[in-house]
PDB file of C-alpha atoms in Angstrom:
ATOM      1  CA  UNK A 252     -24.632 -11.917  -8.051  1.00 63.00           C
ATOM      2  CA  UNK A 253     -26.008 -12.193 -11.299  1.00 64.00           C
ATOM      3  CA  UNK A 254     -23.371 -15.234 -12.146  1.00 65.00           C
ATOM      4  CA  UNK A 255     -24.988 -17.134  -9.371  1.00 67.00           C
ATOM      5  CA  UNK A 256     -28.695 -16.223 -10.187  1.00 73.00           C
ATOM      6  CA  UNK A 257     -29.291 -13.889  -7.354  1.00 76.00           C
ATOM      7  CA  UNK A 258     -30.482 -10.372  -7.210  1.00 82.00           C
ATOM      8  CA  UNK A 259     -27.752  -8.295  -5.597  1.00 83.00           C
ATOM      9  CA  UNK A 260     -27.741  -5.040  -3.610  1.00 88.00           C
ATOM     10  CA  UNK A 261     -27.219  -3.204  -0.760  1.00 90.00           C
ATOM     11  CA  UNK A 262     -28.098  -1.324   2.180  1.00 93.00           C
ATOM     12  CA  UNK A 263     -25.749   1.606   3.789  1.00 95.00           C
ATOM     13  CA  UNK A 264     -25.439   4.255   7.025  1.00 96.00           C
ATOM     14  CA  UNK A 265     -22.701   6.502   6.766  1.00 96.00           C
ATOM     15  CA  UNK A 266     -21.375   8.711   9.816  1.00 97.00           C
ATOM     16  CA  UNK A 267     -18.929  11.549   8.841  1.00 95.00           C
ATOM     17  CA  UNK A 268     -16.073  12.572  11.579  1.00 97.00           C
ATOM     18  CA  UNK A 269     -16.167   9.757  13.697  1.00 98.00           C
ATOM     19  CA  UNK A 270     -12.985   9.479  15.912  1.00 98.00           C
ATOM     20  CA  UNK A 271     -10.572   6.237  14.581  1.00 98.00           C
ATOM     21  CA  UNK A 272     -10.539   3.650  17.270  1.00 98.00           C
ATOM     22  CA  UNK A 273      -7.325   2.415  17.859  1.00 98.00           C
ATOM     23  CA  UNK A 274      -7.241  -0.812  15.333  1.00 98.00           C
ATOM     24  CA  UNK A 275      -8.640   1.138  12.713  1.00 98.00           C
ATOM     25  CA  UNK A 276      -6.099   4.283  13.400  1.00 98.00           C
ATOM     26  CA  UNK A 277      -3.412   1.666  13.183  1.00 98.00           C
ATOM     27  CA  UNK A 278      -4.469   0.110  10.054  1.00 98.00           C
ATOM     28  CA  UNK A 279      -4.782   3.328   8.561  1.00 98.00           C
ATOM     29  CA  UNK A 280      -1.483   5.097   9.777  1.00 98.00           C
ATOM     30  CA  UNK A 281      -3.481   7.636  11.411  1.00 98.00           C
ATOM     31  CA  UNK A 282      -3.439   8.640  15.266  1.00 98.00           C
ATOM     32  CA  UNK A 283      -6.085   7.159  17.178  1.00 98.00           C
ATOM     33  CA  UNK A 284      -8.959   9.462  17.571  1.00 98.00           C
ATOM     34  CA  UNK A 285      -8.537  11.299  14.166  1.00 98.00           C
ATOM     35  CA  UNK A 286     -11.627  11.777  12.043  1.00 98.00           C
ATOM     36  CA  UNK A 287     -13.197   9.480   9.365  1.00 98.00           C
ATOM     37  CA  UNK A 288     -16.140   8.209   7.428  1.00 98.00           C
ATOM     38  CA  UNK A 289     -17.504   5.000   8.861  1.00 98.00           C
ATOM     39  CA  UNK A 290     -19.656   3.302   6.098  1.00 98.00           C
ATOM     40  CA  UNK A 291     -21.428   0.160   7.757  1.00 97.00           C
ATOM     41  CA  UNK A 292     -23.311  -1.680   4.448  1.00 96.00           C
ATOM     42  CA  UNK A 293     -25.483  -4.764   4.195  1.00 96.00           C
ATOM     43  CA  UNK A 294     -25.236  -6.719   0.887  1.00 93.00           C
ATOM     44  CA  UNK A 295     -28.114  -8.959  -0.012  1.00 93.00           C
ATOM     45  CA  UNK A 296     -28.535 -11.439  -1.949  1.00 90.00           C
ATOM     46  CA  UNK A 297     -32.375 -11.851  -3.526  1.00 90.00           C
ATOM     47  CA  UNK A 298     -33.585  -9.313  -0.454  1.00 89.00           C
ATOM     48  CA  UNK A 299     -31.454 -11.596   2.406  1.00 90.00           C
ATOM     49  CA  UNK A 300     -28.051 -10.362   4.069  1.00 91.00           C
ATOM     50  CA  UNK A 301     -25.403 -12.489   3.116  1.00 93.00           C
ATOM     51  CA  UNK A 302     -22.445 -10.152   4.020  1.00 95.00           C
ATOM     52  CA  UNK A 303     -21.476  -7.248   6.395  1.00 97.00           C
ATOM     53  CA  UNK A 304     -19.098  -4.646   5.850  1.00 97.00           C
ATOM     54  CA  UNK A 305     -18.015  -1.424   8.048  1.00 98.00           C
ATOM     55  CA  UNK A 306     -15.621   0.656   5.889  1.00 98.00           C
ATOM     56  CA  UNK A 307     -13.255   3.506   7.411  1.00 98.00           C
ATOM     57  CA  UNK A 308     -11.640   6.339   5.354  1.00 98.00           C
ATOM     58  CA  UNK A 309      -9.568   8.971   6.883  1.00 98.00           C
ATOM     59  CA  UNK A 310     -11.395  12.470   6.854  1.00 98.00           C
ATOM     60  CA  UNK A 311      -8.209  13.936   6.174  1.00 97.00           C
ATOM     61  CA  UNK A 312      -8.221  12.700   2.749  1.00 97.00           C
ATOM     62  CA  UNK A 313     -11.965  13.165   1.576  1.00 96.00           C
ATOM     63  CA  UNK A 314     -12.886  15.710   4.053  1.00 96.00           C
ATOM     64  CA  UNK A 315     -14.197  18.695   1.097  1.00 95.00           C
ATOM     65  CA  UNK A 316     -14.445  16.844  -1.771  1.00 95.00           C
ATOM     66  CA  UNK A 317     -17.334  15.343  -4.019  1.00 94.00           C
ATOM     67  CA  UNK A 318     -16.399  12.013  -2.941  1.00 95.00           C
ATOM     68  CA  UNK A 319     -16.730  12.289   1.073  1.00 96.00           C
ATOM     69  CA  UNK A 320     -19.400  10.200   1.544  1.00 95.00           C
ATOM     70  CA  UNK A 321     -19.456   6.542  -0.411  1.00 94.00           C
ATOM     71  CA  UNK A 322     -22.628   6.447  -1.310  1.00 94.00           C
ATOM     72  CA  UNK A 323     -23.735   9.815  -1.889  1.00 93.00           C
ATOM     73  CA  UNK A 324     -22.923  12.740  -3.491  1.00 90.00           C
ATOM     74  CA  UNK A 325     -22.413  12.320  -7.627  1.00 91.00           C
ATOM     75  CA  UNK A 326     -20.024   9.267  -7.487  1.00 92.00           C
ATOM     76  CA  UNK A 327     -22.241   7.422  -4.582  1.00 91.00           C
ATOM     77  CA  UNK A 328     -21.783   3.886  -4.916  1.00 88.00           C
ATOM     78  CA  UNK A 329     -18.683   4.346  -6.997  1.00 93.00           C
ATOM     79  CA  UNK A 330     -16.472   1.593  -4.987  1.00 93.00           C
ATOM     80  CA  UNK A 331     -12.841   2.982  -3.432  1.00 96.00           C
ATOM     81  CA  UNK A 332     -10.812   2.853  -6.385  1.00 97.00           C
ATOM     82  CA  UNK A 333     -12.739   5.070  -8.329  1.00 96.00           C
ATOM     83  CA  UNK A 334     -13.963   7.034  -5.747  1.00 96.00           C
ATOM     84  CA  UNK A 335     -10.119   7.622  -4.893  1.00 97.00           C
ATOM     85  CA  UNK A 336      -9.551   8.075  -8.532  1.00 97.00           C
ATOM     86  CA  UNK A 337     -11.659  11.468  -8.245  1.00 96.00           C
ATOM     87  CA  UNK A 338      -9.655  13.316  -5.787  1.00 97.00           C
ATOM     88  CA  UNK A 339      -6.176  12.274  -7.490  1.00 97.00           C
ATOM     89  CA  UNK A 340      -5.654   9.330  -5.216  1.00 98.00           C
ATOM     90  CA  UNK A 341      -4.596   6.309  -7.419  1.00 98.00           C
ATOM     91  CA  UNK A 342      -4.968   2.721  -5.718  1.00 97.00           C
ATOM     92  CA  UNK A 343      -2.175   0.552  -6.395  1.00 97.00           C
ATOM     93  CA  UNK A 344      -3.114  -2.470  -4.181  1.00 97.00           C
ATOM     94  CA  UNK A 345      -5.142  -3.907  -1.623  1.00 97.00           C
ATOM     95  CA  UNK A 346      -4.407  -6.494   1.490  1.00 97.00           C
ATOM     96  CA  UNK A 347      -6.960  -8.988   2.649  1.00 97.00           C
ATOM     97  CA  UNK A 348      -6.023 -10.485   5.918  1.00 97.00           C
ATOM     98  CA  UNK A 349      -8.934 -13.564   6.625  1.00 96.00           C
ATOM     99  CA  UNK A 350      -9.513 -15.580   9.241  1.00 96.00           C
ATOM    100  CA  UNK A 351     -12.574 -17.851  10.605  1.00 95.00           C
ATOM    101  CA  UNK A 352     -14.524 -16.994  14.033  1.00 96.00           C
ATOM    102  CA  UNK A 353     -17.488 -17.053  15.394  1.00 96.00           C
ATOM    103  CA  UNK A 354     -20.291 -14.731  14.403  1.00 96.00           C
ATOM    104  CA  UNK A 355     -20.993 -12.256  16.764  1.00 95.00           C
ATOM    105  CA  UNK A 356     -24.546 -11.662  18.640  1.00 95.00           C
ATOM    106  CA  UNK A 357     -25.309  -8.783  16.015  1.00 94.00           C
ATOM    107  CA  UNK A 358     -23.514 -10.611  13.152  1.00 95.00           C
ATOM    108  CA  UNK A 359     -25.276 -13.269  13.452  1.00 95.00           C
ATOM    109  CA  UNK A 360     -28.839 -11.168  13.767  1.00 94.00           C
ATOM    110  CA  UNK A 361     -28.579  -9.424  10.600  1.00 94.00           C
ATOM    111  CA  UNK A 362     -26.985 -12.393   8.964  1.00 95.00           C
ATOM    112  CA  UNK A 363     -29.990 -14.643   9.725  1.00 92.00           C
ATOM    113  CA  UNK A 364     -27.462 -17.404  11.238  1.00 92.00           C
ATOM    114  CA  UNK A 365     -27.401 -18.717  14.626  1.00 91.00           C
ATOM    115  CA  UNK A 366     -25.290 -17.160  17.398  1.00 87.00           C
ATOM    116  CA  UNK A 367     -21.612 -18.606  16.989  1.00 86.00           C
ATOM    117  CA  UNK A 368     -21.674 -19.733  13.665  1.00 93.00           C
ATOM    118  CA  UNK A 369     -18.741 -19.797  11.533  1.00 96.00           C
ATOM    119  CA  UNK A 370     -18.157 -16.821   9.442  1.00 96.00           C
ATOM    120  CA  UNK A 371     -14.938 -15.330   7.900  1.00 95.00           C
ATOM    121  CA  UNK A 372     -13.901 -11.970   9.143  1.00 97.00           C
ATOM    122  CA  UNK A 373     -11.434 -10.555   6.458  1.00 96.00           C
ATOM    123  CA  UNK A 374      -9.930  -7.228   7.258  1.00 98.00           C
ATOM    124  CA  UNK A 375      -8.849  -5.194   3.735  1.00 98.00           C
ATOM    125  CA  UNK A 376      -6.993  -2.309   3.457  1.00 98.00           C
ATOM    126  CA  UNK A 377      -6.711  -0.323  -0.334  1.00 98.00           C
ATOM    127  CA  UNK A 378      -3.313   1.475  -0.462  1.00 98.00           C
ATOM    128  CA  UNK A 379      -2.864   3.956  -2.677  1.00 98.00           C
ATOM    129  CA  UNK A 380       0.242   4.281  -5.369  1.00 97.00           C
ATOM    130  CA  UNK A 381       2.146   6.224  -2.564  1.00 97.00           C
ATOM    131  CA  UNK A 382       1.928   3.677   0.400  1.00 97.00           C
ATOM    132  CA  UNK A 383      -0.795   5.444   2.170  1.00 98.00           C
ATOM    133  CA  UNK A 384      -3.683   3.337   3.389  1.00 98.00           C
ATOM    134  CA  UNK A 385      -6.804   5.129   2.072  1.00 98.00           C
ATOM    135  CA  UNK A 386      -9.551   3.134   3.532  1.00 98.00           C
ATOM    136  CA  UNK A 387      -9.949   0.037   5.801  1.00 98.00           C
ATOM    137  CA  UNK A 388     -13.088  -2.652   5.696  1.00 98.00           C
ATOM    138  CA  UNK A 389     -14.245  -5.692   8.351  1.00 98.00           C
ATOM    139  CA  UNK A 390     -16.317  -7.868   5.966  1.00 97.00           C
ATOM    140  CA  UNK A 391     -17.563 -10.673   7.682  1.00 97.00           C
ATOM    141  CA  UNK A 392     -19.895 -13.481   5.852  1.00 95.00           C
ATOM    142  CA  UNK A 393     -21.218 -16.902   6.717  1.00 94.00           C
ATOM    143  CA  UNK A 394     -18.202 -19.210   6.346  1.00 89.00           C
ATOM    144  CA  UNK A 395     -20.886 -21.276   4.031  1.00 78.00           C
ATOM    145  CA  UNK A 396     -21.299 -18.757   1.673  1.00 73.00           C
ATOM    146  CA  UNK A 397     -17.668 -17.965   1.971  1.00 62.00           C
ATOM    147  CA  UNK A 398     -16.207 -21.063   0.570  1.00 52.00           C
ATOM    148  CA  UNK A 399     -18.775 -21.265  -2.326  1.00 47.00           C
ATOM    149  CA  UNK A 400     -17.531 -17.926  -3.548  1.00 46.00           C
ATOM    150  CA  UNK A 401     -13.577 -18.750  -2.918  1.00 44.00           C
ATOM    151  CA  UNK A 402     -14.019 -21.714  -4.552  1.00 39.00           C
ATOM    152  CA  UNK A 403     -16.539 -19.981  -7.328  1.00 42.00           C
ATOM    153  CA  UNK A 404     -13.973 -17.127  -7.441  1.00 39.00           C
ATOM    154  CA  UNK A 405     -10.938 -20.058  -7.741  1.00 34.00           C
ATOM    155  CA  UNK A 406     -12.878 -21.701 -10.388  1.00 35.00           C
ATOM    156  CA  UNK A 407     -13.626 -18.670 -12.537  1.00 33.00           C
ATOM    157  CA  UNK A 408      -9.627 -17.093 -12.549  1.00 32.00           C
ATOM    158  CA  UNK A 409      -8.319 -21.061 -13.710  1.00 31.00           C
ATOM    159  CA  UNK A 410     -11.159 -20.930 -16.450  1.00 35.00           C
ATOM    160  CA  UNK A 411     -13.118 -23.502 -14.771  1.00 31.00           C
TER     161      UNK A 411
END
């Protein structure tokens, strides 16, 4: 955020043992049902939402440890990698599947966009070093924003 001028944070709700719906138990490799931590975050951007985010981890792996909850206990707000890092879990990769829609009722709500605007909805999934999917995310932002950050992102890795 700071690259672009703006005052970043976040907001976040986290619900321990919440049974996988089937998607997310796919994505995961976990039975539908199972238990997990459900993160749902708002970033912001100078006080304003600009993204949304529900995150999914399977209890099975966190369930005990210091780093059950993402953003609390001593390595709250840690991210997934090193979060994962603390319980011997070591990420080797993550896959970002995007696509455009149109922004839901709610989405758009807490976004501050109209109903049916474009957004991207990219599902990601961090795998760890032995194959196992260790957490699964729905991030959804304003198409608008979207493309300024690819192309930010784009510009920044060719040394634009």
């Amino acid at each position: 955020m700071k690259a672009v001028g703006k005052q970043g944070d976040w907001e976040s709700r986290t619900e321990a043992k919440v049974p996988a719906p089937a998607e997310i138990a796919s994505r995961l490799g976990i039975a539908e049902g199972d238990l997990c931590v459900r993160t749902v975050y708002e970033f912001l951007a100078d006080g304003r939402p600009v993204q949304l985010s529900t995150s999914w981890e399977p209890y099975d792996l966190t369930g005990g440890t210091l780093v059950v909850l993402p953003e609390g206990g001593p390595h709250a707000g840690a991210g997934v990698v090193n979060r994962m890092a603390q319980i011997g879990v070591t990420i080797s990769h993550a896959v970002e599947q995007p696509e455009p829609r149109q922004a839901t009722a709610e989405e758009a709500s807490l976004l501050g966009v109209q109903k049916a605007s474009l957004v991207t909805h990219i599902r990601r999934t961090y795998y760890s070093d032995q194959g196992r999917p260790v957490e699964t995310a729905d991030i959804v932002v304003p198409a608008a924003l979207c493309e300024g950050r690819l192309r930010d992102s784009h510009q920044s890795m060719m040394g634009l």
